[in-house]
Amino acid sequence: MFKKFLILCPAVLSMVATSVIAADVSRVRLMVPVQASDAASYNASETKADSVSASGYSLQYVHSSGVGVSYTSSTLKRTFPNSEEEWPDATFVDLSYTFGGEMTGQIAVGMLTGHGSITSGSTTYTIAEKSGSAFGINGGYDFGGFEVLLGYRSETVEVELEADPGKTYDASRTLISAGLGFTF
């Protein structure tokens, strides 16, 4: 009897704790990057970019249990003294957990999907292989039907070009995003 109680008690406590801290309504969220940083590692012989900008979006659905899924896409544009590069469109499928009610917190992890190309000046390079992952933290405030969001996201992306097989390029990035959400 004691063994059953010992197993049953933590299970009940974890279910109660999950229902108390989980988001209380379902949400649809749209976030866009407002600031970007180039998180790629450089060798001593490589030149760092003068400026970095990002474009893209993240579309999220969060169930009232707090569990969510999202599709995130971002493209990084790096400007050098004599050229400009547009690094691959990194698309991720994310799983997240959101907690809180009026003020929310969200933790997300993502897996990179898809292939694309890199544009450097007027030349386009096809990507042979791409791998990566992402981690994000978002915060939100619910105004009763809609919410404002602010988030940080770190994306680790490595690509191999068809023109240069065997060499891996680092296209990692960090993003600060802002957005709006609707609760229902």
JSON list of C-alpha atoms in Angstrom, two decimals:
[
{"chain": "A", "resi": 1, "resn": "MET", "atom": "CA", "xyz": [0.00, 0.00, 0.00]},
{"chain": "A", "resi": 2, "resn": "PHE", "atom": "CA", "xyz": [2.80, 2.38, 0.92]},
{"chain": "A", "resi": 3, "resn": "LYS", "atom": "CA", "xyz": [4.54, 1.78, -2.44]},
{"chain": "A", "resi": 4, "resn": "LYS", "atom": "CA", "xyz": [1.35, 2.68, -4.33]},
{"chain": "A", "resi": 5, "resn": "PHE", "atom": "CA", "xyz": [0.98, 5.83, -2.25]},
{"chain": "A", "resi": 6, "resn": "LEU", "atom": "CA", "xyz": [4.64, 6.70, -2.84]},
{"chain": "A", "resi": 7, "resn": "ILE", "atom": "CA", "xyz": [4.14, 6.47, -6.63]},
{"chain": "A", "resi": 8, "resn": "LEU", "atom": "CA", "xyz": [0.66, 8.01, -6.76]},
{"chain": "A", "resi": 9, "resn": "CYS", "atom": "CA", "xyz": [1.42, 11.05, -4.60]},
{"chain": "A", "resi": 10, "resn": "PRO", "atom": "CA", "xyz": [4.19, 12.58, -6.81]},
{"chain": "A", "resi": 11, "resn": "ALA", "atom": "CA", "xyz": [2.12, 11.90, -9.93]},
{"chain": "A", "resi": 12, "resn": "VAL", "atom": "CA", "xyz": [-0.88, 13.77, -8.51]},
{"chain": "A", "resi": 13, "resn": "LEU", "atom": "CA", "xyz": [1.32, 16.62, -7.26]},
{"chain": "A", "resi": 14, "resn": "SER", "atom": "CA", "xyz": [2.97, 17.04, -10.67]},
{"chain": "A", "resi": 15, "resn": "MET", "atom": "CA", "xyz": [-0.41, 17.12, -12.44]},
{"chain": "A", "resi": 16, "resn": "VAL", "atom": "CA", "xyz": [-1.73, 19.73, -9.99]},
{"chain": "A", "resi": 17, "resn": "ALA", "atom": "CA", "xyz": [1.45, 21.82, -10.33]},
{"chain": "A", "resi": 18, "resn": "THR", "atom": "CA", "xyz": [1.25, 21.64, -14.13]},
{"chain": "A", "resi": 19, "resn": "SER", "atom": "CA", "xyz": [-2.37, 22.79, -14.18]},
{"chain": "A", "resi": 20, "resn": "VAL", "atom": "CA", "xyz": [-1.64, 25.64, -11.77]},
{"chain": "A", "resi": 21, "resn": "ILE", "atom": "CA", "xyz": [1.39, 27.08, -13.62]},
{"chain": "A", "resi": 22, "resn": "ALA", "atom": "CA", "xyz": [0.27, 26.30, -17.19]},
{"chain": "A", "resi": 23, "resn": "ALA", "atom": "CA", "xyz": [-1.23, 28.96, -19.42]},
{"chain": "A", "resi": 24, "resn": "ASP", "atom": "CA", "xyz": [-4.96, 29.23, -18.81]},
{"chain": "A", "resi": 25, "resn": "VAL", "atom": "CA", "xyz": [-6.11, 30.07, -22.37]},
{"chain": "A", "resi": 26, "resn": "SER", "atom": "CA", "xyz": [-5.13, 29.10, -25.88]},
{"chain": "A", "resi": 27, "resn": "ARG", "atom": "CA", "xyz": [-3.04, 31.56, -27.85]},
{"chain": "A", "resi": 28, "resn": "VAL", "atom": "CA", "xyz": [-1.99, 32.35, -31.40]},
{"chain": "A", "resi": 29, "resn": "ARG", "atom": "CA", "xyz": [1.19, 34.43, -31.63]},
{"chain": "A", "resi": 30, "resn": "LEU", "atom": "CA", "xyz": [3.14, 36.17, -34.38]},
{"chain": "A", "resi": 31, "resn": "MET", "atom": "CA", "xyz": [6.67, 37.42, -33.70]},
{"chain": "A", "resi": 32, "resn": "VAL", "atom": "CA", "xyz": [9.23, 39.14, -35.97]},
{"chain": "A", "resi": 33, "resn": "PRO", "atom": "CA", "xyz": [12.93, 39.82, -35.35]},
{"chain": "A", "resi": 34, "resn": "VAL", "atom": "CA", "xyz": [13.73, 43.42, -34.43]},
{"chain": "A", "resi": 35, "resn": "GLN", "atom": "CA", "xyz": [17.45, 42.96, -33.72]},
{"chain": "A", "resi": 36, "resn": "ALA", "atom": "CA", "xyz": [20.01, 40.37, -34.79]},
{"chain": "A", "resi": 37, "resn": "SER", "atom": "CA", "xyz": [23.55, 39.39, -33.91]},
{"chain": "A", "resi": 38, "resn": "ASP", "atom": "CA", "xyz": [25.93, 37.23, -35.88]},
{"chain": "A", "resi": 39, "resn": "ALA", "atom": "CA", "xyz": [26.80, 34.36, -33.53]},
{"chain": "A", "resi": 40, "resn": "ALA", "atom": "CA", "xyz": [29.01, 32.54, -36.07]},
{"chain": "A", "resi": 41, "resn": "SER", "atom": "CA", "xyz": [32.50, 31.54, -35.00]},
{"chain": "A", "resi": 42, "resn": "TYR", "atom": "CA", "xyz": [35.25, 33.08, -37.12]},
{"chain": "A", "resi": 43, "resn": "ASN", "atom": "CA", "xyz": [38.83, 32.04, -37.78]},
{"chain": "A", "resi": 44, "resn": "ALA", "atom": "CA", "xyz": [41.58, 34.63, -37.42]},
{"chain": "A", "resi": 45, "resn": "SER", "atom": "CA", "xyz": [41.77, 34.99, -41.24]},
{"chain": "A", "resi": 46, "resn": "GLU", "atom": "CA", "xyz": [38.03, 35.70, -41.67]},
{"chain": "A", "resi": 47, "resn": "THR", "atom": "CA", "xyz": [36.51, 39.17, -41.63]},
{"chain": "A", "resi": 48, "resn": "LYS", "atom": "CA", "xyz": [33.63, 39.90, -39.26]},
{"chain": "A", "resi": 49, "resn": "ALA", "atom": "CA", "xyz": [30.57, 41.64, -40.68]},
{"chain": "A", "resi": 50, "resn": "ASP", "atom": "CA", "xyz": [30.20, 45.41, -40.21]},
{"chain": "A", "resi": 51, "resn": "SER", "atom": "CA", "xyz": [26.45, 45.14, -39.69]},
{"chain": "A", "resi": 52, "resn": "VAL", "atom": "CA", "xyz": [23.89, 42.38, -39.31]},
{"chain": "A", "resi": 53, "resn": "SER", "atom": "CA", "xyz": [20.13, 42.44, -39.84]},
{"chain": "A", "resi": 54, "resn": "ALA", "atom": "CA", "xyz": [17.46, 39.77, -39.88]},
{"chain": "A", "resi": 55, "resn": "SER", "atom": "CA", "xyz": [14.07, 39.23, -41.40]},
{"chain": "A", "resi": 56, "resn": "GLY", "atom": "CA", "xyz": [11.52, 36.51, -40.85]},
{"chain": "A", "resi": 57, "resn": "TYR", "atom": "CA", "xyz": [8.69, 35.48, -38.55]},
{"chain": "A", "resi": 58, "resn": "SER", "atom": "CA", "xyz": [7.53, 32.98, -35.99]},
{"chain": "A", "resi": 59, "resn": "LEU", "atom": "CA", "xyz": [3.93, 31.74, -36.01]},
{"chain": "A", "resi": 60, "resn": "GLN", "atom": "CA", "xyz": [2.92, 29.93, -32.81]},
{"chain": "A", "resi": 61, "resn": "TYR", "atom": "CA", "xyz": [-0.08, 28.08, -31.44]},
{"chain": "A", "resi": 62, "resn": "VAL", "atom": "CA", "xyz": [-0.20, 27.48, -27.68]},
{"chain": "A", "resi": 63, "resn": "HIS", "atom": "CA", "xyz": [-2.85, 25.15, -26.24]},
{"chain": "A", "resi": 64, "resn": "SER", "atom": "CA", "xyz": [-4.48, 26.03, -22.91]},
{"chain": "A", "resi": 65, "resn": "SER", "atom": "CA", "xyz": [-2.38, 23.26, -21.32]},
{"chain": "A", "resi": 66, "resn": "GLY", "atom": "CA", "xyz": [0.70, 25.37, -22.05]},
{"chain": "A", "resi": 67, "resn": "VAL", "atom": "CA", "xyz": [2.12, 23.08, -24.74]},
{"chain": "A", "resi": 68, "resn": "GLY", "atom": "CA", "xyz": [2.76, 24.81, -28.04]},
{"chain": "A", "resi": 69, "resn": "VAL", "atom": "CA", "xyz": [4.08, 24.29, -31.54]},
{"chain": "A", "resi": 70, "resn": "SER", "atom": "CA", "xyz": [5.48, 26.91, -33.89]},
{"chain": "A", "resi": 71, "resn": "TYR", "atom": "CA", "xyz": [7.03, 27.44, -37.29]},
{"chain": "A", "resi": 72, "resn": "THR", "atom": "CA", "xyz": [9.93, 29.91, -37.34]},
{"chain": "A", "resi": 73, "resn": "SER", "atom": "CA", "xyz": [11.78, 31.26, -40.36]},
{"chain": "A", "resi": 74, "resn": "SER", "atom": "CA", "xyz": [14.68, 33.73, -40.33]},
{"chain": "A", "resi": 75, "resn": "THR", "atom": "CA", "xyz": [17.18, 35.08, -42.85]},
{"chain": "A", "resi": 76, "resn": "LEU", "atom": "CA", "xyz": [20.38, 36.84, -41.82]},
{"chain": "A", "resi": 77, "resn": "LYS", "atom": "CA", "xyz": [21.89, 39.62, -43.92]},
{"chain": "A", "resi": 78, "resn": "ARG", "atom": "CA", "xyz": [25.56, 40.41, -43.20]},
{"chain": "A", "resi": 79, "resn": "THR", "atom": "CA", "xyz": [27.22, 43.52, -44.62]},
{"chain": "A", "resi": 80, "resn": "PHE", "atom": "CA", "xyz": [31.00, 43.57, -45.10]},
{"chain": "A", "resi": 81, "resn": "PRO", "atom": "CA", "xyz": [33.17, 46.51, -46.25]},
{"chain": "A", "resi": 82, "resn": "ASN", "atom": "CA", "xyz": [33.01, 45.47, -49.93]},
{"chain": "A", "resi": 83, "resn": "SER", "atom": "CA", "xyz": [30.13, 43.01, -50.12]},
{"chain": "A", "resi": 84, "resn": "GLU", "atom": "CA", "xyz": [26.85, 41.83, -48.71]},
{"chain": "A", "resi": 85, "resn": "GLU", "atom": "CA", "xyz": [25.79, 38.26, -47.89]},
{"chain": "A", "resi": 86, "resn": "GLU", "atom": "CA", "xyz": [22.34, 36.88, -47.32]},
{"chain": "A", "resi": 87, "resn": "TRP", "atom": "CA", "xyz": [22.65, 33.71, -45.26]},
{"chain": "A", "resi": 88, "resn": "PRO", "atom": "CA", "xyz": [20.20, 30.88, -45.58]},
{"chain": "A", "resi": 89, "resn": "ASP", "atom": "CA", "xyz": [16.60, 30.99, -44.68]},
{"chain": "A", "resi": 90, "resn": "ALA", "atom": "CA", "xyz": [16.64, 28.92, -41.49]},
{"chain": "A", "resi": 91, "resn": "THR", "atom": "CA", "xyz": [13.28, 27.29, -40.87]},
{"chain": "A", "resi": 92, "resn": "PHE", "atom": "CA", "xyz": [12.57, 25.60, -37.56]},
{"chain": "A", "resi": 93, "resn": "VAL", "atom": "CA", "xyz": [9.75, 23.56, -36.08]},
{"chain": "A", "resi": 94, "resn": "ASP", "atom": "CA", "xyz": [9.59, 24.42, -32.39]},
{"chain": "A", "resi": 95, "resn": "LEU", "atom": "CA", "xyz": [8.00, 22.82, -29.35]},
{"chain": "A", "resi": 96, "resn": "SER", "atom": "CA", "xyz": [7.33, 25.10, -26.40]},
{"chain": "A", "resi": 97, "resn": "TYR", "atom": "CA", "xyz": [5.85, 25.30, -22.96]},
{"chain": "A", "resi": 98, "resn": "THR", "atom": "CA", "xyz": [4.07, 28.47, -21.77]},
{"chain": "A", "resi": 99, "resn": "PHE", "atom": "CA", "xyz": [3.28, 29.20, -18.16]},
{"chain": "A", "resi": 100, "resn": "GLY", "atom": "CA", "xyz": [1.44, 32.02, -16.42]},
{"chain": "A", "resi": 101, "resn": "GLY", "atom": "CA", "xyz": [-1.83, 33.85, -16.94]},
{"chain": "A", "resi": 102, "resn": "GLU", "atom": "CA", "xyz": [-1.74, 37.62, -17.36]},
{"chain": "A", "resi": 103, "resn": "MET", "atom": "CA", "xyz": [2.06, 37.64, -17.55]},
{"chain": "A", "resi": 104, "resn": "THR", "atom": "CA", "xyz": [3.44, 34.64, -19.39]},
{"chain": "A", "resi": 105, "resn": "GLY", "atom": "CA", "xyz": [6.80, 33.02, -19.88]},
{"chain": "A", "resi": 106, "resn": "GLN", "atom": "CA", "xyz": [7.63, 30.59, -22.65]},
{"chain": "A", "resi": 107, "resn": "ILE", "atom": "CA", "xyz": [10.55, 28.23, -23.23]},
{"chain": "A", "resi": 108, "resn": "ALA", "atom": "CA", "xyz": [10.99, 26.81, -26.74]},
{"chain": "A", "resi": 109, "resn": "VAL", "atom": "CA", "xyz": [13.36, 24.39, -28.46]},
{"chain": "A", "resi": 110, "resn": "GLY", "atom": "CA", "xyz": [13.52, 23.92, -32.21]},
{"chain": "A", "resi": 111, "resn": "MET", "atom": "CA", "xyz": [14.87, 21.64, -34.90]},
{"chain": "A", "resi": 112, "resn": "LEU", "atom": "CA", "xyz": [16.11, 22.95, -38.24]},
{"chain": "A", "resi": 113, "resn": "THR", "atom": "CA", "xyz": [14.27, 21.78, -41.37]},
{"chain": "A", "resi": 114, "resn": "GLY", "atom": "CA", "xyz": [14.67, 22.37, -45.11]},
{"chain": "A", "resi": 115, "resn": "HIS", "atom": "CA", "xyz": [17.42, 23.51, -47.50]},
{"chain": "A", "resi": 116, "resn": "GLY", "atom": "CA", "xyz": [18.03, 26.80, -49.25]},
{"chain": "A", "resi": 117, "resn": "SER", "atom": "CA", "xyz": [20.80, 28.94, -50.71]},
{"chain": "A", "resi": 118, "resn": "ILE", "atom": "CA", "xyz": [23.31, 31.61, -49.73]},
{"chain": "A", "resi": 119, "resn": "THR", "atom": "CA", "xyz": [23.68, 34.81, -51.75]},
{"chain": "A", "resi": 120, "resn": "SER", "atom": "CA", "xyz": [27.02, 36.61, -51.69]},
{"chain": "A", "resi": 121, "resn": "GLY", "atom": "CA", "xyz": [27.08, 39.69, -53.91]},
{"chain": "A", "resi": 122, "resn": "SER", "atom": "CA", "xyz": [25.60, 38.51, -57.20]},
{"chain": "A", "resi": 123, "resn": "THR", "atom": "CA", "xyz": [26.51, 34.82, -56.70]},
{"chain": "A", "resi": 124, "resn": "THR", "atom": "CA", "xyz": [24.10, 32.26, -55.28]},
{"chain": "A", "resi": 125, "resn": "TYR", "atom": "CA", "xyz": [25.42, 29.07, -53.66]},
{"chain": "A", "resi": 126, "resn": "THR", "atom": "CA", "xyz": [23.22, 26.01, -53.23]},
{"chain": "A", "resi": 127, "resn": "ILE", "atom": "CA", "xyz": [23.29, 24.33, -49.83]},
{"chain": "A", "resi": 128, "resn": "ALA", "atom": "CA", "xyz": [24.04, 20.62, -49.91]},
{"chain": "A", "resi": 129, "resn": "GLU", "atom": "CA", "xyz": [23.45, 19.98, -46.21]},
{"chain": "A", "resi": 130, "resn": "LYS", "atom": "CA", "xyz": [22.17, 22.01, -43.29]},
{"chain": "A", "resi": 131, "resn": "SER", "atom": "CA", "xyz": [21.83, 21.17, -39.61]},
{"chain": "A", "resi": 132, "resn": "GLY", "atom": "CA", "xyz": [20.96, 23.07, -36.49]},
{"chain": "A", "resi": 133, "resn": "SER", "atom": "CA", "xyz": [18.88, 23.70, -33.43]},
{"chain": "A", "resi": 134, "resn": "ALA", "atom": "CA", "xyz": [17.34, 26.63, -31.59]},
{"chain": "A", "resi": 135, "resn": "PHE", "atom": "CA", "xyz": [16.50, 27.72, -28.08]},
{"chain": "A", "resi": 136, "resn": "GLY", "atom": "CA", "xyz": [14.21, 30.60, -27.17]},
{"chain": "A", "resi": 137, "resn": "ILE", "atom": "CA", "xyz": [12.73, 32.42, -24.20]},
{"chain": "A", "resi": 138, "resn": "ASN", "atom": "CA", "xyz": [9.67, 34.65, -24.64]},
{"chain": "A", "resi": 139, "resn": "GLY", "atom": "CA", "xyz": [7.70, 36.83, -22.27]},
{"chain": "A", "resi": 140, "resn": "GLY", "atom": "CA", "xyz": [4.25, 38.27, -22.75]},
{"chain": "A", "resi": 141, "resn": "TYR", "atom": "CA", "xyz": [1.61, 40.44, -21.13]},
{"chain": "A", "resi": 142, "resn": "ASP", "atom": "CA", "xyz": [-2.07, 39.73, -21.79]},
{"chain": "A", "resi": 143, "resn": "PHE", "atom": "CA", "xyz": [-4.32, 42.80, -22.15]},
{"chain": "A", "resi": 144, "resn": "GLY", "atom": "CA", "xyz": [-7.52, 40.73, -22.18]},
{"chain": "A", "resi": 145, "resn": "GLY", "atom": "CA", "xyz": [-7.85, 39.25, -25.66]},
{"chain": "A", "resi": 146, "resn": "PHE", "atom": "CA", "xyz": [-4.49, 40.27, -27.10]},
{"chain": "A", "resi": 147, "resn": "GLU", "atom": "CA", "xyz": [-0.96, 40.19, -25.76]},
{"chain": "A", "resi": 148, "resn": "VAL", "atom": "CA", "xyz": [2.36, 41.88, -26.44]},
{"chain": "A", "resi": 149, "resn": "LEU", "atom": "CA", "xyz": [5.46, 39.72, -26.66]},
{"chain": "A", "resi": 150, "resn": "LEU", "atom": "CA", "xyz": [9.22, 40.10, -26.39]},
{"chain": "A", "resi": 151, "resn": "GLY", "atom": "CA", "xyz": [11.66, 37.25, -26.89]},
{"chain": "A", "resi": 152, "resn": "TYR", "atom": "CA", "xyz": [15.26, 36.10, -27.25]},
{"chain": "A", "resi": 153, "resn": "ARG", "atom": "CA", "xyz": [16.25, 33.29, -29.60]},
{"chain": "A", "resi": 154, "resn": "SER", "atom": "CA", "xyz": [19.55, 31.57, -30.28]},
{"chain": "A", "resi": 155, "resn": "GLU", "atom": "CA", "xyz": [19.84, 29.57, -33.52]},
{"chain": "A", "resi": 156, "resn": "THR", "atom": "CA", "xyz": [22.79, 27.29, -34.21]},
{"chain": "A", "resi": 157, "resn": "VAL", "atom": "CA", "xyz": [23.03, 26.67, -37.97]},
{"chain": "A", "resi": 158, "resn": "GLU", "atom": "CA", "xyz": [25.77, 24.86, -39.90]},
{"chain": "A", "resi": 159, "resn": "VAL", "atom": "CA", "xyz": [25.73, 24.55, -43.70]},
{"chain": "A", "resi": 160, "resn": "GLU", "atom": "CA", "xyz": [27.75, 22.71, -46.32]},
{"chain": "A", "resi": 161, "resn": "LEU", "atom": "CA", "xyz": [27.74, 24.13, -49.85]},
{"chain": "A", "resi": 162, "resn": "GLU", "atom": "CA", "xyz": [27.54, 22.03, -53.02]},
{"chain": "A", "resi": 163, "resn": "ALA", "atom": "CA", "xyz": [30.39, 24.10, -54.48]},
{"chain": "A", "resi": 164, "resn": "ASP", "atom": "CA", "xyz": [32.64, 23.38, -51.46]},
{"chain": "A", "resi": 165, "resn": "PRO", "atom": "CA", "xyz": [31.91, 19.82, -50.25]},
{"chain": "A", "resi": 166, "resn": "GLY", "atom": "CA", "xyz": [33.40, 18.76, -46.95]},
{"chain": "A", "resi": 167, "resn": "LYS", "atom": "CA", "xyz": [33.70, 22.30, -45.54]},
{"chain": "A", "resi": 168, "resn": "THR", "atom": "CA", "xyz": [31.16, 23.42, -42.96]},
{"chain": "A", "resi": 169, "resn": "TYR", "atom": "CA", "xyz": [30.17, 27.08, -42.58]},
{"chain": "A", "resi": 170, "resn": "ASP", "atom": "CA", "xyz": [28.73, 28.53, -39.38]},
{"chain": "A", "resi": 171, "resn": "ALA", "atom": "CA", "xyz": [25.57, 30.59, -39.94]},
{"chain": "A", "resi": 172, "resn": "SER", "atom": "CA", "xyz": [24.52, 30.83, -36.29]},
{"chain": "A", "resi": 173, "resn": "ARG", "atom": "CA", "xyz": [22.60, 33.83, -35.05]},
{"chain": "A", "resi": 174, "resn": "THR", "atom": "CA", "xyz": [20.83, 35.36, -32.07]},
{"chain": "A", "resi": 175, "resn": "LEU", "atom": "CA", "xyz": [17.59, 37.28, -32.46]},
{"chain": "A", "resi": 176, "resn": "ILE", "atom": "CA", "xyz": [15.53, 39.64, -30.32]},
{"chain": "A", "resi": 177, "resn": "SER", "atom": "CA", "xyz": [11.90, 39.46, -31.45]},
{"chain": "A", "resi": 178, "resn": "ALA", "atom": "CA", "xyz": [8.72, 41.36, -30.71]},
{"chain": "A", "resi": 179, "resn": "GLY", "atom": "CA", "xyz": [5.16, 40.44, -31.54]},
{"chain": "A", "resi": 180, "resn": "LEU", "atom": "CA", "xyz": [1.47, 40.24, -30.83]},
{"chain": "A", "resi": 181, "resn": "GLY", "atom": "CA", "xyz": [-0.70, 37.39, -29.71]},
{"chain": "A", "resi": 182, "resn": "PHE", "atom": "CA", "xyz": [-4.40, 36.70, -29.45]},
{"chain": "A", "resi": 183, "resn": "THR", "atom": "CA", "xyz": [-5.95, 34.71, -26.62]},
{"chain": "A", "resi": 184, "resn": "PHE", "atom": "CA", "xyz": [-9.15, 32.70, -26.88]}
]
